[in-house]
């Protein structure tokens, strides 16, 4: 049993393979948090949740317990504003009388088989998982707080979400409705977070959680390049293989916040959910509000196990559809090859040359619709530019299919250009504040996807295109962030709902279109990796990781991304040199080796490659396919960080079969110096007592030798060399 309610001690304990999570209905009938950490024998841990301190220290006591109980001192499952908990809180509820307070007390609970789902929101799923719902009720009003817990034993994954149900006869308002509160015991914790910018996503950083609030967040209407809705909280001395570490991933793609802070008693609290800035959601009588889901994974052995468990959970219990497990086609995308300057003949010639070297799908990127020959126009006009395509879309797709390639196409459904048919016929479809000039970003505006008629218009246009030809892949892009937030569909007092309603509209659209076209492979993109999150992965199993295709910059980007997201979700392409984003020149082999640890594809004009280059790419496709299952489904280990050049000139990562029988190490030297020291790397996940060879070497190594001593990297005398080391049983 993974969920146990102890009637006598009034505790709920959630067990996964290696972790335990406990809460208790306390003497105040509140739901106190008692423990989240390493699995142990059952005990009532709740003594640790109430740190009464030696003095109230200006904390108010609740009226009904002889002045002995302070909300401010108790570790809470649901932390709320207004009743003396002065730490960061997850819920701000304004009642119809105008007060900002609520007082949730235990009401009922239910344990059931299978994983709960959240209406209209992405969430992990799984028949083997278990669900606990603890319902709390406000002490004064008929307002219910349903706390959902999903337990996935195998992956040490626990998910959480909350539904606030208004059974009063008056409207209530949520000014803050985050998904979860996690209270940690006294101690020193760090936060690892993944910040960045366009073309530089998910840069790893680490900071001590102290008395000043530490927050990662987005108010851009998308999870963004700048902060990712994923953090790790860890012992201050934790590393890849040592120490307590807790991962928190929001299953949400819009505005979010993850905040943590040490309180006056040295206890750390973390809250995570929808960003409460510009959020104000009315819940009418007999209606409810559902928060997005928070996924949590704990390990007492550092970061590697939490990454691997999250990777498995994302692969098996979040992504869906035909391509969840099916081999994804090796694709070539024409964006960096042609930008807007292409026609059907050009694409067919690319398909022809690509087919010869083993490419399986051609993606026609931006520029095929309306009058779109630059980025100033035509977003919203999802009809084919037949002049440019020299005929119908079907005629082009048929020609590409004839060359032996599948066909894919680019859309940016959520945006609109001022110079477009759509804008001319529906100037009211975009976000625009009355009496203000809307802000342009990449010369475009954002459509109000909270409105059904707006979504329907785009949906119908897309469906027509997708039904008109044999289209087997869609790249779904979103190339700006949201400003001018105002929906003409809502009254003034409900404008604080628009950001979240936009996300609900987007998710509804994605659910509908992916169901309507179950055989299409959808790839999510937002100026590269601006919406790389568990929310989007529920609908689309891969994401264009970054608009930066330079293999060396990609080391940090893919390494950072790997903390939460599996290789199988990372769109990664080989492009030309000098690289279009940073002018760097790298060996073609290195570009291939880095792209292997993603979906591997091409982003270049294959017709302009030399015979030797084509041969090299042909070899790469073959090699990638040979290692496909190992790379896509193996356990992933970060071996040498690209964020610490003072420690090593290399970046290295590894995938290893779960039974330890085979591993592949990729090492890239991203710095050079004269008189270079020879560097070693230690391999992980092998069987200690079995013998292995590296790339078929004569010398055999014991698994434990490779794990404890490692092996030397081979040396190459040129810039940015890379090697793959295939380690197999001897
Ligand atoms: C974004 C994407 C690119 C490309 C362009 C097209 O920047 O990330 O890959 O599709 O849009 O405009």
PDB file of N, CA, C and O in Angstrom, residues 213-266:
ATOM      1  N   UNK A 213      13.714  36.243   0.349  1.00  0.00           N
ATOM      2  CA  UNK A 213      12.961  35.314  -0.489  1.00  0.00           C
ATOM      3  C   UNK A 213      13.711  35.002  -1.786  1.00  0.00           C
ATOM      4  O   UNK A 213      14.293  35.883  -2.408  1.00  0.00           O
ATOM      5  N   UNK A 214      13.727  33.735  -2.159  1.00  0.00           N
ATOM      6  CA  UNK A 214      14.326  33.317  -3.426  1.00  0.00           C
ATOM      7  C   UNK A 214      13.188  32.889  -4.347  1.00  0.00           C
ATOM      8  O   UNK A 214      12.449  31.962  -4.021  1.00  0.00           O
ATOM      9  N   UNK A 215      13.049  33.568  -5.475  1.00  0.00           N
ATOM     10  CA  UNK A 215      11.912  33.271  -6.354  1.00  0.00           C
ATOM     11  C   UNK A 215      12.370  33.089  -7.789  1.00  0.00           C
ATOM     12  O   UNK A 215      13.171  33.876  -8.289  1.00  0.00           O
ATOM     13  N   UNK A 216      11.891  32.040  -8.440  1.00  0.00           N
ATOM     14  CA  UNK A 216      11.986  31.979  -9.897  1.00  0.00           C
ATOM     15  C   UNK A 216      10.557  32.077 -10.404  1.00  0.00           C
ATOM     16  O   UNK A 216       9.646  31.485  -9.818  1.00  0.00           O
ATOM     17  N   UNK A 217      10.381  32.826 -11.461  1.00  0.00           N
ATOM     18  CA  UNK A 217       9.000  33.086 -11.881  1.00  0.00           C
ATOM     19  C   UNK A 217       8.951  33.592 -13.308  1.00  0.00           C
ATOM     20  O   UNK A 217       9.964  33.951 -13.894  1.00  0.00           O
ATOM     21  N   UNK A 218       7.752  33.634 -13.830  1.00  0.00           N
ATOM     22  CA  UNK A 218       7.518  34.274 -15.121  1.00  0.00           C
ATOM     23  C   UNK A 218       6.217  35.048 -15.050  1.00  0.00           C
ATOM     24  O   UNK A 218       5.233  34.577 -14.470  1.00  0.00           O
ATOM     25  N   UNK A 219       6.228  36.249 -15.639  1.00  0.00           N
ATOM     26  CA  UNK A 219       4.970  36.997 -15.822  1.00  0.00           C
ATOM     27  C   UNK A 219       4.832  37.331 -17.300  1.00  0.00           C
ATOM     28  O   UNK A 219       4.317  38.354 -17.681  1.00  0.00           O
ATOM     29  N   UNK A 220       5.351  36.412 -18.147  1.00  0.00           N
ATOM     30  CA  UNK A 220       5.387  36.650 -19.584  1.00  0.00           C
ATOM     31  C   UNK A 220       4.259  35.954 -20.337  1.00  0.00           C
ATOM     32  O   UNK A 220       4.231  35.962 -21.554  1.00  0.00           O
ATOM     33  N   UNK A 221       3.390  35.268 -19.618  1.00  0.00           N
ATOM     34  CA  UNK A 221       2.328  34.537 -20.300  1.00  0.00           C
ATOM     35  C   UNK A 221       2.814  33.213 -20.861  1.00  0.00           C
ATOM     36  O   UNK A 221       2.070  32.481 -21.507  1.00  0.00           O
ATOM     37  N   UNK A 222       4.070  32.899 -20.623  1.00  0.00           N
ATOM     38  CA  UNK A 222       4.662  31.618 -21.031  1.00  0.00           C
ATOM     39  C   UNK A 222       5.687  31.283 -19.970  1.00  0.00           C
ATOM     40  O   UNK A 222       6.209  32.186 -19.302  1.00  0.00           O
ATOM     41  N   UNK A 223       6.017  30.000 -19.845  1.00  0.00           N
ATOM     42  CA  UNK A 223       6.963  29.665 -18.787  1.00  0.00           C
ATOM     43  C   UNK A 223       8.300  30.368 -19.021  1.00  0.00           C
ATOM     44  O   UNK A 223       8.967  30.750 -18.076  1.00  0.00           O
ATOM     45  N   UNK A 224       8.658  30.539 -20.279  1.00  0.00           N
ATOM     46  CA  UNK A 224       9.748  31.435 -20.712  1.00  0.00           C
ATOM     47  C   UNK A 224      11.154  30.816 -20.786  1.00  0.00           C
ATOM     48  O   UNK A 224      11.440  29.805 -20.163  1.00  0.00           O
ATOM     49  N   UNK A 225      11.995  31.532 -21.556  1.00  0.00           N
ATOM     50  CA  UNK A 225      13.417  31.182 -21.648  1.00  0.00           C
ATOM     51  C   UNK A 225      14.145  31.607 -20.376  1.00  0.00           C
ATOM     52  O   UNK A 225      15.216  31.116 -20.073  1.00  0.00           O
ATOM     53  N   UNK A 226      13.557  32.597 -19.695  1.00  0.00           N
ATOM     54  CA  UNK A 226      14.297  33.303 -18.647  1.00  0.00           C
ATOM     55  C   UNK A 226      14.323  32.528 -17.330  1.00  0.00           C
ATOM     56  O   UNK A 226      15.289  32.593 -16.581  1.00  0.00           O
ATOM     57  N   UNK A 227      13.246  31.843 -17.026  1.00  0.00           N
ATOM     58  CA  UNK A 227      13.189  30.990 -15.840  1.00  0.00           C
ATOM     59  C   UNK A 227      12.392  29.756 -16.228  1.00  0.00           C
ATOM     60  O   UNK A 227      11.436  29.868 -16.978  1.00  0.00           O
ATOM     61  N   UNK A 228      12.765  28.610 -15.714  1.00  0.00           N
ATOM     62  CA  UNK A 228      12.029  27.390 -16.016  1.00  0.00           C
ATOM     63  C   UNK A 228      11.212  26.982 -14.793  1.00  0.00           C
ATOM     64  O   UNK A 228      11.699  27.127 -13.668  1.00  0.00           O
ATOM     65  N   UNK A 229       9.995  26.450 -15.003  1.00  0.00           N
ATOM     66  CA  UNK A 229       9.176  26.074 -13.842  1.00  0.00           C
ATOM     67  C   UNK A 229       9.638  24.770 -13.201  1.00  0.00           C
ATOM     68  O   UNK A 229       8.889  23.811 -13.057  1.00  0.00           O
ATOM     69  N   UNK A 230      10.904  24.743 -12.881  1.00  0.00           N
ATOM     70  CA  UNK A 230      11.522  23.560 -12.291  1.00  0.00           C
ATOM     71  C   UNK A 230      12.663  24.004 -11.398  1.00  0.00           C
ATOM     72  O   UNK A 230      13.496  24.810 -11.811  1.00  0.00           O
ATOM     73  N   UNK A 231      12.698  23.495 -10.176  1.00  0.00           N
ATOM     74  CA  UNK A 231      13.847  23.763  -9.302  1.00  0.00           C
ATOM     75  C   UNK A 231      14.194  22.486  -8.539  1.00  0.00           C
ATOM     76  O   UNK A 231      13.387  21.563  -8.441  1.00  0.00           O
ATOM     77  N   UNK A 232      15.402  22.487  -8.025  1.00  0.00           N
ATOM     78  CA  UNK A 232      15.799  21.434  -7.087  1.00  0.00           C
ATOM     79  C   UNK A 232      16.168  22.125  -5.776  1.00  0.00           C
ATOM     80  O   UNK A 232      16.893  23.128  -5.782  1.00  0.00           O
ATOM     81  N   UNK A 233      15.634  21.608  -4.687  1.00  0.00           N
ATOM     82  CA  UNK A 233      16.075  22.060  -3.368  1.00  0.00           C
ATOM     83  C   UNK A 233      16.950  20.938  -2.833  1.00  0.00           C
ATOM     84  O   UNK A 233      16.592  19.756  -2.954  1.00  0.00           O
ATOM     85  N   UNK A 234      18.099  21.303  -2.299  1.00  0.00           N
ATOM     86  CA  UNK A 234      19.030  20.244  -1.899  1.00  0.00           C
ATOM     87  C   UNK A 234      19.815  20.668  -0.668  1.00  0.00           C
ATOM     88  O   UNK A 234      19.984  21.866  -0.409  1.00  0.00           O
ATOM     89  N   UNK A 235      20.298  19.667   0.057  1.00  0.00           N
ATOM     90  CA  UNK A 235      21.241  19.955   1.134  1.00  0.00           C
ATOM     91  C   UNK A 235      22.352  20.827   0.551  1.00  0.00           C
ATOM     92  O   UNK A 235      22.743  20.648  -0.612  1.00  0.00           O
ATOM     93  N   UNK A 236      22.893  21.690   1.381  1.00  0.00           N
ATOM     94  CA  UNK A 236      23.861  22.627   0.816  1.00  0.00           C
ATOM     95  C   UNK A 236      25.131  21.919   0.335  1.00  0.00           C
ATOM     96  O   UNK A 236      25.890  22.479  -0.446  1.00  0.00           O
ATOM     97  N   UNK A 237      25.341  20.666   0.751  1.00  0.00           N
ATOM     98  CA  UNK A 237      26.527  19.952   0.244  1.00  0.00           C
ATOM     99  C   UNK A 237      26.147  18.840  -0.748  1.00  0.00           C
ATOM    100  O   UNK A 237      26.964  17.989  -1.075  1.00  0.00           O
ATOM    101  N   UNK A 238      24.919  18.855  -1.251  1.00  0.00           N
ATOM    102  CA  UNK A 238      24.501  17.782  -2.171  1.00  0.00           C
ATOM    103  C   UNK A 238      25.130  17.969  -3.546  1.00  0.00           C
ATOM    104  O   UNK A 238      25.411  19.089  -3.972  1.00  0.00           O
ATOM    105  N   UNK A 239      25.357  16.853  -4.220  1.00  0.00           N
ATOM    106  CA  UNK A 239      25.848  16.912  -5.593  1.00  0.00           C
ATOM    107  C   UNK A 239      25.146  15.825  -6.418  1.00  0.00           C
ATOM    108  O   UNK A 239      24.102  15.315  -6.001  1.00  0.00           O
ATOM    109  N   UNK A 240      25.735  15.449  -7.554  1.00  0.00           N
ATOM    110  CA  UNK A 240      25.055  14.492  -8.435  1.00  0.00           C
ATOM    111  C   UNK A 240      24.765  13.160  -7.747  1.00  0.00           C
ATOM    112  O   UNK A 240      23.805  12.486  -8.082  1.00  0.00           O
ATOM    113  N   UNK A 241      25.618  12.772  -6.795  1.00  0.00           N
ATOM    114  CA  UNK A 241      25.416  11.435  -6.235  1.00  0.00           C
ATOM    115  C   UNK A 241      25.314  11.400  -4.717  1.00  0.00           C
ATOM    116  O   UNK A 241      25.252  10.337  -4.125  1.00  0.00           O
ATOM    117  N   UNK A 242      25.271  12.562  -4.126  1.00  0.00           N
ATOM    118  CA  UNK A 242      25.301  12.596  -2.666  1.00  0.00           C
ATOM    119  C   UNK A 242      24.326  13.650  -2.141  1.00  0.00           C
ATOM    120  O   UNK A 242      24.203  14.730  -2.718  1.00  0.00           O
ATOM    121  N   UNK A 243      23.632  13.311  -1.066  1.00  0.00           N
ATOM    122  CA  UNK A 243      22.834  14.306  -0.352  1.00  0.00           C
ATOM    123  C   UNK A 243      21.352  14.248  -0.661  1.00  0.00           C
ATOM    124  O   UNK A 243      20.919  13.658  -1.645  1.00  0.00           O
ATOM    125  N   UNK A 244      20.580  14.878   0.224  1.00  0.00           N
ATOM    126  CA  UNK A 244      19.134  14.961   0.027  1.00  0.00           C
ATOM    127  C   UNK A 244      18.824  15.978  -1.064  1.00  0.00           C
ATOM    128  O   UNK A 244      19.370  17.085  -1.055  1.00  0.00           O
ATOM    129  N   UNK A 245      17.943  15.604  -1.960  1.00  0.00           N
ATOM    130  CA  UNK A 245      17.563  16.530  -3.033  1.00  0.00           C
ATOM    131  C   UNK A 245      16.095  16.304  -3.385  1.00  0.00           C
ATOM    132  O   UNK A 245      15.635  15.171  -3.476  1.00  0.00           O
ATOM    133  N   UNK A 246      15.394  17.410  -3.554  1.00  0.00           N
ATOM    134  CA  UNK A 246      13.964  17.360  -3.887  1.00  0.00           C
ATOM    135  C   UNK A 246      13.767  18.146  -5.186  1.00  0.00           C
ATOM    136  O   UNK A 246      14.164  19.312  -5.274  1.00  0.00           O
ATOM    137  N   UNK A 247      13.149  17.523  -6.161  1.00  0.00           N
ATOM    138  CA  UNK A 247      12.879  18.225  -7.423  1.00  0.00           C
ATOM    139  C   UNK A 247      11.418  18.636  -7.461  1.00  0.00           C
ATOM    140  O   UNK A 247      10.542  17.879  -7.025  1.00  0.00           O
ATOM    141  N   UNK A 248      11.170  19.825  -7.980  1.00  0.00           N
ATOM    142  CA  UNK A 248       9.801  20.322  -8.101  1.00  0.00           C
ATOM    143  C   UNK A 248       9.576  20.816  -9.525  1.00  0.00           C
ATOM    144  O   UNK A 248      10.255  21.751  -9.973  1.00  0.00           O
ATOM    145  N   UNK A 249       8.646  20.188 -10.224  1.00  0.00           N
ATOM    146  CA  UNK A 249       8.371  20.577 -11.619  1.00  0.00           C
ATOM    147  C   UNK A 249       6.893  20.906 -11.746  1.00  0.00           C
ATOM    148  O   UNK A 249       6.034  20.075 -11.442  1.00  0.00           O
ATOM    149  N   UNK A 250       6.614  22.109 -12.192  1.00  0.00           N
ATOM    150  CA  UNK A 250       5.212  22.470 -12.402  1.00  0.00           C
ATOM    151  C   UNK A 250       4.750  21.964 -13.758  1.00  0.00           C
ATOM    152  O   UNK A 250       5.473  22.086 -14.754  1.00  0.00           O
ATOM    153  N   UNK A 251       3.546  21.406 -13.771  1.00  0.00           N
ATOM    154  CA  UNK A 251       2.982  20.941 -15.030  1.00  0.00           C
ATOM    155  C   UNK A 251       2.122  22.091 -15.563  1.00  0.00           C
ATOM    156  O   UNK A 251       0.897  22.049 -15.556  1.00  0.00           O
ATOM    157  N   UNK A 252       2.803  23.129 -15.980  1.00  0.00           N
ATOM    158  CA  UNK A 252       2.110  24.361 -16.384  1.00  0.00           C
ATOM    159  C   UNK A 252       3.024  25.154 -17.301  1.00  0.00           C
ATOM    160  O   UNK A 252       4.248  25.154 -17.111  1.00  0.00           O
ATOM    161  N   UNK A 253       2.450  25.875 -18.265  1.00  0.00           N
ATOM    162  CA  UNK A 253       3.251  26.543 -19.287  1.00  0.00           C
ATOM    163  C   UNK A 253       3.097  28.050 -19.263  1.00  0.00           C
ATOM    164  O   UNK A 253       3.631  28.748 -20.122  1.00  0.00           O
ATOM    165  N   UNK A 254       2.332  28.568 -18.299  1.00  0.00           N
ATOM    166  CA  UNK A 254       2.111  30.016 -18.251  1.00  0.00           C
ATOM    167  C   UNK A 254       2.850  30.658 -17.096  1.00  0.00           C
ATOM    168  O   UNK A 254       3.882  30.157 -16.635  1.00  0.00           O
ATOM    169  N   UNK A 255       2.319  31.792 -16.618  1.00  0.00           N
ATOM    170  CA  UNK A 255       2.943  32.505 -15.509  1.00  0.00           C
ATOM    171  C   UNK A 255       3.067  31.588 -14.300  1.00  0.00           C
ATOM    172  O   UNK A 255       2.101  30.954 -13.904  1.00  0.00           O
ATOM    173  N   UNK A 256       4.240  31.554 -13.718  1.00  0.00           N
ATOM    174  CA  UNK A 256       4.408  30.684 -12.554  1.00  0.00           C
ATOM    175  C   UNK A 256       5.310  31.363 -11.533  1.00  0.00           C
ATOM    176  O   UNK A 256       6.020  32.329 -11.856  1.00  0.00           O
ATOM    177  N   UNK A 257       5.279  30.862 -10.333  1.00  0.00           N
ATOM    178  CA  UNK A 257       6.274  31.273  -9.338  1.00  0.00           C
ATOM    179  C   UNK A 257       6.636  30.081  -8.474  1.00  0.00           C
ATOM    180  O   UNK A 257       5.796  29.243  -8.148  1.00  0.00           O
ATOM    181  N   UNK A 258       7.907  29.986  -8.183  1.00  0.00           N
ATOM    182  CA  UNK A 258       8.386  29.022  -7.191  1.00  0.00           C
ATOM    183  C   UNK A 258       9.224  29.861  -6.224  1.00  0.00           C
ATOM    184  O   UNK A 258      10.238  30.438  -6.623  1.00  0.00           O
ATOM    185  N   UNK A 259       8.743  29.952  -5.008  1.00  0.00           N
ATOM    186  CA  UNK A 259       9.428  30.811  -4.033  1.00  0.00           C
ATOM    187  C   UNK A 259       9.812  30.001  -2.814  1.00  0.00           C
ATOM    188  O   UNK A 259       9.057  29.128  -2.380  1.00  0.00           O
ATOM    189  N   UNK A 260      10.964  30.330  -2.259  1.00  0.00           N
ATOM    190  CA  UNK A 260      11.394  29.660  -1.034  1.00  0.00           C
ATOM    191  C   UNK A 260      12.037  30.689  -0.117  1.00  0.00           C
ATOM    192  O   UNK A 260      12.605  31.682  -0.580  1.00  0.00           O
ATOM    193  N   UNK A 261      11.938  30.431   1.157  1.00  0.00           N
ATOM    194  CA  UNK A 261      12.489  31.370   2.139  1.00  0.00           C
ATOM    195  C   UNK A 261      12.648  30.666   3.478  1.00  0.00           C
ATOM    196  O   UNK A 261      11.831  29.828   3.841  1.00  0.00           O
ATOM    197  N   UNK A 262      13.691  31.044   4.186  1.00  0.00           N
ATOM    198  CA  UNK A 262      13.882  30.551   5.542  1.00  0.00           C
ATOM    199  C   UNK A 262      13.080  31.442   6.485  1.00  0.00           C
ATOM    200  O   UNK A 262      13.084  32.666   6.324  1.00  0.00           O
ATOM    201  N   UNK A 263      12.410  30.857   7.457  1.00  0.00           N
ATOM    202  CA  UNK A 263      11.652  31.699   8.378  1.00  0.00           C
ATOM    203  C   UNK A 263      12.474  31.994   9.632  1.00  0.00           C
ATOM    204  O   UNK A 263      13.643  31.607   9.733  1.00  0.00           O
ATOM    205  N   UNK A 264      11.826  32.641  10.575  1.00  0.00           N
ATOM    206  CA  UNK A 264      12.564  33.059  11.779  1.00  0.00           C
ATOM    207  C   UNK A 264      13.075  31.874  12.597  1.00  0.00           C
ATOM    208  O   UNK A 264      13.953  32.017  13.426  1.00  0.00           O
ATOM    209  N   UNK A 265      12.502  30.681  12.377  1.00  0.00           N
ATOM    210  CA  UNK A 265      12.932  29.505  13.139  1.00  0.00           C
ATOM    211  C   UNK A 265      13.891  28.636  12.330  1.00  0.00           C
ATOM    212  O   UNK A 265      14.074  27.458  12.633  1.00  0.00           O
ATOM    213  N   UNK A 266      14.411  29.196  11.235  1.00  0.00           N
ATOM    214  CA  UNK A 266      15.357  28.481  10.367  1.00  0.00           C
ATOM    215  C   UNK A 266      14.716  27.333   9.598  1.00  0.00           C
ATOM    216  O   UNK A 266      15.397  26.419   9.150  1.00  0.00           O
TER     217      UNK A 266
END
